[in-house]
Short mmCIF file of C-alpha atoms in Angstrom, two decimals:
data_model
loop_
_atom_site.label_atom_id
_atom_site.label_comp_id
_atom_site.label_asym_id
_atom_site.label_seq_id
_atom_site.Cartn_x
_atom_site.Cartn_y
_atom_site.Cartn_z
CA MET A 520 57.02 78.17 113.19
CA MET A 521 60.14 76.97 112.14
CA LYS A 522 63.20 77.91 114.33
CA LYS A 523 65.92 79.87 112.32
CA THR A 524 69.92 79.11 112.80
CA LEU A 525 72.82 80.77 111.68
CA PRO A 526 74.07 79.95 108.13
CA SER A 527 77.28 78.26 109.27
CA LYS A 528 75.51 75.84 111.20
CA ARG A 529 73.68 74.66 108.12
CA GLY A 530 75.44 72.59 105.35
CA GLY A 531 77.85 69.86 106.09
CA GLN A 532 81.37 68.94 106.12
CA GLU A 533 82.66 66.43 103.49
CA GLY A 534 85.62 64.35 103.01
CA GLY A 535 89.19 64.40 104.68
CA GLN A 536 87.93 64.14 108.01
CA PRO A 537 89.39 62.25 110.86
CA PRO A 538 87.96 58.57 111.30
CA GLY A 539 86.00 59.40 114.31
CA GLN A 540 84.40 62.87 112.41
CA PRO A 541 81.27 62.47 110.44
CA GLU A 542 81.59 62.83 106.64
CA LYS A 543 78.68 65.10 106.19
CA CYS A 544 76.23 66.86 108.66
CA GLY A 545 73.94 69.45 108.59
CA TRP A 546 70.01 70.40 109.04
CA ILE A 547 67.73 69.26 106.26
CA ARG A 548 64.26 68.96 106.08
CA LYS A 549 62.64 65.46 106.25
CA TYR A 550 59.51 64.45 105.06
CA CYS A 551 56.90 63.32 107.42
CA GLY A 552 53.67 62.56 105.72
CA ARG A 553 50.49 64.71 104.37
CA GLY A 554 48.41 67.07 106.12
CA ILE A 555 45.04 68.05 105.19
CA PHE A 556 46.34 70.33 102.47
CA ARG A 557 49.74 70.23 102.14
CA GLU A 558 53.13 67.83 102.97
CA LEU A 559 54.64 68.03 106.16
CA TRP A 560 58.50 68.73 106.37
CA LYS A 561 60.45 68.98 109.48
CA ASN A 562 63.56 70.28 110.16
CA ARG A 563 66.20 67.49 111.17
CA PHE A 564 69.85 67.60 112.00
CA VAL A 565 71.19 64.66 109.84
CA ILE A 566 74.83 62.88 110.41
CA LEU A 567 76.44 60.79 107.96
CA LYS A 568 79.15 58.74 109.35
CA THR A 569 80.91 55.67 107.63
CA ASP A 570 77.60 53.27 106.80
CA GLN A 571 75.19 55.00 109.47
CA LEU A 572 72.99 57.89 109.09
CA TYR A 573 71.59 59.43 112.02
CA ILE A 574 68.89 61.76 112.19
CA SER A 575 67.71 63.98 115.16
CA GLU A 576 65.42 66.79 115.87
CA LYS A 577 68.23 69.06 117.33
CA GLU A 578 72.01 69.47 116.83
CA VAL A 579 73.90 66.77 118.62
CA LYS A 580 77.48 66.12 118.97
CA ASP A 581 77.68 62.49 119.89
CA GLU A 582 75.59 60.06 117.92
CA LYS A 583 74.68 57.71 120.62
CA LYS A 584 72.09 60.39 121.66
CA VAL A 585 70.34 60.40 118.59
CA PRO A 586 67.29 58.45 118.45
CA ASP A 587 66.81 57.73 114.51
CA LYS A 588 69.87 55.60 113.14
CA PHE A 589 69.54 53.97 109.75
CA ASP A 590 72.07 51.26 108.55
CA LEU A 591 72.75 52.06 104.82
CA THR A 592 73.31 48.27 104.16
CA ASP A 593 69.23 48.53 104.00
CA TYR A 594 69.31 51.09 101.52
CA GLU A 595 69.67 50.38 97.59
CA LYS A 596 70.52 54.04 96.35
CA CYS A 597 70.13 58.07 96.83
CA GLU A 598 68.55 59.88 94.06
CA GLU A 599 66.84 63.07 93.36
CA LEU A 600 62.97 63.51 92.86
CA ARG A 601 61.84 66.01 90.65
CA LYS A 602 59.04 66.38 88.79
CA SER A 603 59.39 67.41 85.22
CA LYS A 604 57.01 70.25 84.65
CA SER A 605 57.35 71.78 88.20
CA ARG A 606 58.77 75.26 88.52
CA SER A 607 58.77 75.06 92.45
CA LYS A 608 62.20 75.48 93.83
CA LYS A 609 61.06 72.71 96.43
CA ASN A 610 60.86 69.98 93.82
CA HIS A 611 64.31 71.07 92.68
CA SER A 612 65.88 70.07 96.14
CA LYS A 613 63.99 66.88 97.01
CA PHE A 614 65.94 63.87 97.43
CA THR A 615 65.22 60.01 98.57
CA LEU A 616 67.04 57.26 99.97
CA VAL A 617 65.17 54.41 98.43
CA ARG A 618 65.45 51.19 100.73
CA ASN A 619 66.38 47.59 99.15
CA LYS A 620 63.74 45.70 97.97
CA GLN A 621 64.97 42.20 100.04
CA PRO A 622 62.20 40.37 101.86
CA GLY A 623 62.34 41.17 105.48
CA ASN A 624 64.04 44.44 105.35
CA THR A 625 61.36 46.87 107.23
CA SER A 626 63.70 50.04 106.35
CA PRO A 627 61.39 53.13 105.27
CA ASN A 628 62.23 54.93 102.39
CA LEU A 629 63.62 58.61 103.44
CA ILE A 630 62.62 61.73 101.48
CA PHE A 631 64.48 65.08 102.23
CA LEU A 632 64.36 68.60 101.19
CA ALA A 633 67.39 70.37 101.11
CA LEU A 634 67.84 74.00 101.41
CA SER A 635 69.28 74.45 97.71
CA PRO A 636 69.87 72.35 94.51
CA GLU A 637 73.73 72.51 95.24
CA GLU A 638 73.23 71.27 98.83
CA LYS A 639 71.09 68.28 97.45
CA GLU A 640 73.92 67.58 95.02
CA SER A 641 76.38 67.50 97.75
CA TRP A 642 73.97 65.03 100.08
CA VAL A 643 72.99 62.70 97.21
CA ASN A 644 76.75 62.27 96.24
CA ALA A 645 77.95 61.70 100.15
CA LEU A 646 75.01 59.19 100.56
CA ASN A 647 75.77 57.33 97.21
CA THR A 648 79.53 57.15 98.40
CA ALA A 649 78.17 55.60 101.66
CA LEU A 650 76.11 53.31 100.11
CA GLY A 651 79.06 52.08 98.20
CA ARG A 652 81.05 51.56 100.80
CA ALA A 653 78.29 49.75 102.61
CA LYS A 654 77.84 47.59 99.90
CA ASN A 655 81.55 46.74 99.48
CA ARG A 656 81.55 45.93 103.29
CA VAL A 657 78.67 43.53 103.12
CA LEU A 658 80.46 41.98 99.86
CA ASP A 659 83.78 41.73 101.83
CA GLU A 660 81.84 39.83 104.65
CA VAL A 661 80.33 37.32 102.19
CA THR A 662 83.61 36.69 100.13
CA THR A 663 85.31 36.12 103.78
CA LEU A 664 82.55 33.55 104.38
CA THR A 665 82.36 31.80 101.17
CA VAL A 666 86.57 31.37 101.18
CA ALA A 667 85.88 29.74 104.35
CA LEU A 668 82.88 27.64 103.60
CA TYR A 669 84.89 26.32 100.60
CA MET A 670 87.86 25.53 102.49
CA GLY A 671 88.51 21.85 103.04
CA ALA A 672 91.15 20.26 105.46
CA SER A 673 93.42 23.04 106.45
CA THR A 674 96.61 23.45 108.56
CA ARG A 675 97.83 26.78 110.22
CA THR A 676 99.76 27.50 106.99
CA SER A 677 97.79 26.04 104.09
CA ALA A 678 94.13 25.16 103.34
CA LYS A 679 92.96 22.50 100.93
CA CYS A 680 90.18 24.02 98.76
CA ARG A 681 87.76 22.26 96.02
CA GLY A 682 89.09 22.11 92.74
CA ASN A 683 92.39 20.46 93.71
CA PHE A 684 94.40 23.38 94.72
CA THR A 685 95.98 24.29 97.79
CA LEU A 686 95.77 27.92 99.33
CA TYR A 687 98.99 28.81 101.21
CA LEU A 688 98.43 31.20 104.08
CA THR A 689 101.28 33.62 104.55
CA PRO A 690 101.81 34.59 108.41
CA CYS A 691 100.71 38.13 109.22
CA CYS A 692 102.32 39.71 112.24
CA THR A 693 99.14 41.98 112.98
CA CYS A 694 96.73 39.16 112.80
CA PRO A 695 95.96 37.50 116.53
CA GLY A 696 96.98 33.78 116.31
CA SER A 697 99.29 34.40 113.17
CA VAL A 698 102.12 31.51 112.84
#
């Protein structure tokens, strides 16, 4: 038997939140496998915060207490799942988080069932925004590393780079060890 909660607890919070607040959280159903006669869906409390997705069996305020934590850098996209000829409301509210197909990535594909098509759209948009941010964070880290690798003989204010040019570094008062 499913637990019923007040409608005000369902749904999510979006954008404009302080940095410590989740971007979206709420109750949705998570696909947990197939039974003998039907698919098994379990209610889960999901928290989307920066580039992490937290999934719990009960509503929690502190993400540190959540057992299932998924790093969104391991995922490629979030998209809706719909069978073209189905009239079932269930099939209009399914969406999946598709993992990257990189070697060594052991993250599972996650399948969810929202309470309504509108809520599904809200989750898909929020997750795709967070996925874009996660990819940009990884790209920024790679770019920083690439610049560091291509720098040759450097001083505190300039760096000799490949291609016969010099990169001049301007001091920044917020960086530790700035000139």
